[in-house]
Each structure stands twice: as C-alpha cells, then as structure tokens.
Amino acid sequence: MPKIKFIEASGEEHVVDATAGQSVMQAAMDNLVPGIVAECGGYANCATCHVYVDAAWTDELPRPEANEAAMVECAFEVQANSRLSCQLTVTPELDGLIVRIPSSQMG
Ligand code: FES
C-alpha cells in the first residue's frame, strides 16, 4: 500500500496507508487527517481539500486539469505547489508522497 505523509501547518505528521486508485483526499478522510475538509466530496468544486505538494514530488504528479487549475485559485494562501487533493490519484509510484496542509481551508 502506498504511504502518504500529511504534514499539518503545526508540523504534526500523519503517515497513512492509501489504496491505489483512490484520491489523496479520500486517503486523508479515511484516516481522519485533520485539515482536509472536502466539502464538495471530491468534485473539484470547493477547494477545501487544498494541499501543498512537497518539492520532491511536484514533477511526479500529472499536471492539473483545467477545472482543478481554476478552482485551486479559490483556495486559501495559494502557492505554486498548491493542488486539490481530490484530484490526485494514488498510484504505487506515489509511495512516500508528502503533502502539507495549509493553516486554513477558508479564505
Ligand atoms: Fe472539493 Fe476537492 S473535495 S475540491
């Protein structure tokens, strides 16, 4: 099972076992990781699943599709490595993925 490390803004880390095929957001929800709200349930329509992808992993992920790119701009404190975790599909190659959770999901 691919492991994903979520790091809260406080620095607290959560390493979870994810399942290939599910979204990074769903892996967080299944493991009660704080700070991932996912109000829309994964439809790239709320930006409350916003994460910052660790620099070592940004090139390993597919580029965002247009709907994700548009919606992530609505997130709080957007950075160049901002992604919507509901649009990131877990694959075996993403074992060890590190994402950081912003201090807030609301602007
Ligand atoms: Fe709503 Fe990801 S869960 S945009």
PDB file of C-alpha atoms and ligand atoms in Angstrom:
ATOM      1  CA  MET A   1       0.000   0.000   0.000  1.00  0.00           C
ATOM      2  CA  PRO A   2       1.415   3.397  -0.886  1.00  0.00           C
ATOM      3  CA  LYS A   3       2.119   5.517   2.159  1.00  0.00           C
ATOM      4  CA  ILE A   4       1.309   9.205   2.126  1.00  0.00           C
ATOM      5  CA  LYS A   5       2.615  11.673   4.665  1.00  0.00           C
ATOM      6  CA  PHE A   6       0.369  14.604   5.525  1.00  0.00           C
ATOM      7  CA  ILE A   7       2.005  17.409   7.488  1.00  0.00           C
ATOM      8  CA  GLU A   8      -0.237  19.856   9.294  1.00  0.00           C
ATOM      9  CA  ALA A   9       0.644  23.554   9.448  1.00  0.00           C
ATOM     10  CA  SER A  10       1.636  22.920  13.081  1.00  0.00           C
ATOM     11  CA  GLY A  11       4.223  20.386  11.914  1.00  0.00           C
ATOM     12  CA  GLU A  12       2.314  17.371  13.143  1.00  0.00           C
ATOM     13  CA  GLU A  13       2.741  14.468  10.758  1.00  0.00           C
ATOM     14  CA  HIS A  14       0.290  11.752   9.762  1.00  0.00           C
ATOM     15  CA  VAL A  15       1.521   8.811   7.698  1.00  0.00           C
ATOM     16  CA  VAL A  16      -1.370   6.849   6.235  1.00  0.00           C
ATOM     17  CA  ASP A  17      -1.733   3.735   4.119  1.00  0.00           C
ATOM     18  CA  ALA A  18      -3.542   4.684   0.939  1.00  0.00           C
ATOM     19  CA  THR A  19      -5.100   2.485  -1.712  1.00  0.00           C
ATOM     20  CA  ALA A  20      -4.104   2.775  -5.350  1.00  0.00           C
ATOM     21  CA  GLY A  21      -6.957   4.291  -7.296  1.00  0.00           C
ATOM     22  CA  GLN A  22      -8.369   6.393  -4.505  1.00  0.00           C
ATOM     23  CA  SER A  23      -7.697  10.097  -4.227  1.00  0.00           C
ATOM     24  CA  VAL A  24      -5.209  11.618  -1.820  1.00  0.00           C
ATOM     25  CA  MET A  25      -8.186  13.454  -0.295  1.00  0.00           C
ATOM     26  CA  GLN A  26     -10.016  10.166   0.320  1.00  0.00           C
ATOM     27  CA  ALA A  27      -6.930   8.686   1.948  1.00  0.00           C
ATOM     28  CA  ALA A  28      -6.894  11.652   4.334  1.00  0.00           C
ATOM     29  CA  MET A  29     -10.607  11.353   5.087  1.00  0.00           C
ATOM     30  CA  ASP A  30     -10.405   7.591   5.667  1.00  0.00           C
ATOM     31  CA  ASN A  31      -7.663   8.181   8.215  1.00  0.00           C
ATOM     32  CA  LEU A  32      -9.211  11.212   9.909  1.00  0.00           C
ATOM     33  CA  VAL A  33      -6.342  13.509   8.983  1.00  0.00           C
ATOM     34  CA  PRO A  34      -7.237  16.955  10.336  1.00  0.00           C
ATOM     35  CA  GLY A  35      -7.393  19.916   7.989  1.00  0.00           C
ATOM     36  CA  ILE A  36      -8.807  18.259   4.898  1.00  0.00           C
ATOM     37  CA  VAL A  37     -12.442  19.375   4.761  1.00  0.00           C
ATOM     38  CA  ALA A  38     -13.505  18.205   1.275  1.00  0.00           C
ATOM     39  CA  GLU A  39     -16.871  19.929   1.347  1.00  0.00           C
ATOM     40  CA  CYS A  40     -17.822  19.000  -2.212  1.00  0.00           C
ATOM     41  CA  GLY A  41     -16.923  15.353  -1.825  1.00  0.00           C
ATOM     42  CA  GLY A  42     -14.215  15.310  -4.450  1.00  0.00           C
ATOM     43  CA  TYR A  43     -15.680  17.132  -7.441  1.00  0.00           C
ATOM     44  CA  ALA A  44     -13.078  19.907  -7.713  1.00  0.00           C
ATOM     45  CA  ASN A  45     -15.773  22.326  -6.692  1.00  0.00           C
ATOM     46  CA  CYS A  46     -14.846  23.644  -3.250  1.00  0.00           C
ATOM     47  CA  ALA A  47     -11.044  23.909  -2.812  1.00  0.00           C
ATOM     48  CA  THR A  48     -11.287  22.748   0.828  1.00  0.00           C
ATOM     49  CA  CYS A  49      -9.042  19.768   0.127  1.00  0.00           C
ATOM     50  CA  HIS A  50      -6.138  22.081  -0.737  1.00  0.00           C
ATOM     51  CA  VAL A  51      -2.624  20.778  -0.084  1.00  0.00           C
ATOM     52  CA  TYR A  52       0.916  21.831  -0.882  1.00  0.00           C
ATOM     53  CA  VAL A  53       2.847  19.105  -2.661  1.00  0.00           C
ATOM     54  CA  ASP A  54       6.405  18.615  -1.404  1.00  0.00           C
ATOM     55  CA  ALA A  55       9.003  19.900  -3.863  1.00  0.00           C
ATOM     56  CA  ALA A  56      10.423  16.405  -4.362  1.00  0.00           C
ATOM     57  CA  TRP A  57       7.053  15.229  -5.680  1.00  0.00           C
ATOM     58  CA  THR A  58       5.682  18.045  -7.795  1.00  0.00           C
ATOM     59  CA  ASP A  59       7.142  16.645 -11.019  1.00  0.00           C
ATOM     60  CA  GLU A  60       5.871  13.142 -10.245  1.00  0.00           C
ATOM     61  CA  LEU A  61       2.247  14.218 -10.460  1.00  0.00           C
ATOM     62  CA  PRO A  62       0.215  14.818 -13.616  1.00  0.00           C
ATOM     63  CA  ARG A  63      -0.403  18.477 -14.357  1.00  0.00           C
ATOM     64  CA  PRO A  64      -3.761  19.788 -13.102  1.00  0.00           C
ATOM     65  CA  GLU A  65      -6.671  19.708 -15.489  1.00  0.00           C
ATOM     66  CA  ALA A  66      -8.394  22.989 -16.291  1.00  0.00           C
ATOM     67  CA  ASN A  67     -11.143  22.611 -13.693  1.00  0.00           C
ATOM     68  CA  GLU A  68      -8.640  21.910 -10.912  1.00  0.00           C
ATOM     69  CA  ALA A  69      -6.394  24.776 -12.013  1.00  0.00           C
ATOM     70  CA  ALA A  70      -9.345  27.159 -11.930  1.00  0.00           C
ATOM     71  CA  MET A  71     -10.686  26.008  -8.570  1.00  0.00           C
ATOM     72  CA  VAL A  72      -7.368  25.859  -6.740  1.00  0.00           C
ATOM     73  CA  GLU A  73      -7.074  29.602  -7.283  1.00  0.00           C
ATOM     74  CA  CYS A  74     -10.001  29.940  -4.860  1.00  0.00           C
ATOM     75  CA  ALA A  75      -8.054  28.221  -2.078  1.00  0.00           C
ATOM     76  CA  PHE A  76      -6.508  29.990   0.909  1.00  0.00           C
ATOM     77  CA  GLU A  77      -2.868  31.111   0.508  1.00  0.00           C
ATOM     78  CA  VAL A  78      -2.269  29.539  -2.882  1.00  0.00           C
ATOM     79  CA  GLN A  79       1.321  28.691  -3.790  1.00  0.00           C
ATOM     80  CA  ALA A  80       2.972  27.333  -6.938  1.00  0.00           C
ATOM     81  CA  ASN A  81       2.768  23.802  -5.487  1.00  0.00           C
ATOM     82  CA  SER A  82      -0.893  24.049  -4.491  1.00  0.00           C
ATOM     83  CA  ARG A  83      -3.137  21.175  -5.596  1.00  0.00           C
ATOM     84  CA  LEU A  84      -6.598  19.888  -4.857  1.00  0.00           C
ATOM     85  CA  SER A  85      -6.002  16.570  -3.135  1.00  0.00           C
ATOM     86  CA  CYS A  86      -9.265  15.174  -4.501  1.00  0.00           C
ATOM     87  CA  GLN A  87      -7.780  15.401  -7.979  1.00  0.00           C
ATOM     88  CA  LEU A  88      -4.599  13.487  -7.104  1.00  0.00           C
ATOM     89  CA  THR A  89      -4.997   9.770  -7.715  1.00  0.00           C
ATOM     90  CA  VAL A  90      -2.917   7.444  -5.574  1.00  0.00           C
ATOM     91  CA  THR A  91      -0.655   5.113  -7.556  1.00  0.00           C
ATOM     92  CA  PRO A  92       2.024   2.684  -6.387  1.00  0.00           C
ATOM     93  CA  GLU A  93       4.622   5.133  -7.718  1.00  0.00           C
ATOM     94  CA  LEU A  94       3.423   7.732  -5.233  1.00  0.00           C
ATOM     95  CA  ASP A  95       4.538   5.645  -2.252  1.00  0.00           C
ATOM     96  CA  GLY A  96       6.158   8.142   0.098  1.00  0.00           C
ATOM     97  CA  LEU A  97       4.308  11.180  -1.236  1.00  0.00           C
ATOM     98  CA  ILE A  98       4.495  14.160   1.106  1.00  0.00           C
ATOM     99  CA  VAL A  99       1.848  16.887   1.159  1.00  0.00           C
ATOM    100  CA  ARG A 100       1.420  19.774   3.565  1.00  0.00           C
ATOM    101  CA  ILE A 101      -1.904  21.022   4.789  1.00  0.00           C
ATOM    102  CA  PRO A 102      -2.476  24.780   4.835  1.00  0.00           C
ATOM    103  CA  SER A 103      -3.237  26.552   8.101  1.00  0.00           C
ATOM    104  CA  SER A 104      -6.813  27.083   6.942  1.00  0.00           C
ATOM    105  CA  GLN A 105      -9.057  25.819   4.177  1.00  0.00           C
ATOM    106  CA  MET A 106     -11.090  29.022   4.234  1.00  0.00           C
ATOM    107  CA  GLY A 107     -10.037  32.409   2.959  1.00  0.00           C
TER     108      GLY A 107
HETATM  109 FE1  FES B   1     -13.902  19.773  -3.063  1.00  0.00          FE
HETATM  110 FE2  FES B   1     -11.540  18.661  -3.559  1.00  0.00          FE
HETATM  111  S1  FES B   1     -13.081  17.992  -2.216  1.00  0.00           S
HETATM  112  S2  FES B   1     -12.364  20.467  -4.412  1.00  0.00           S
END
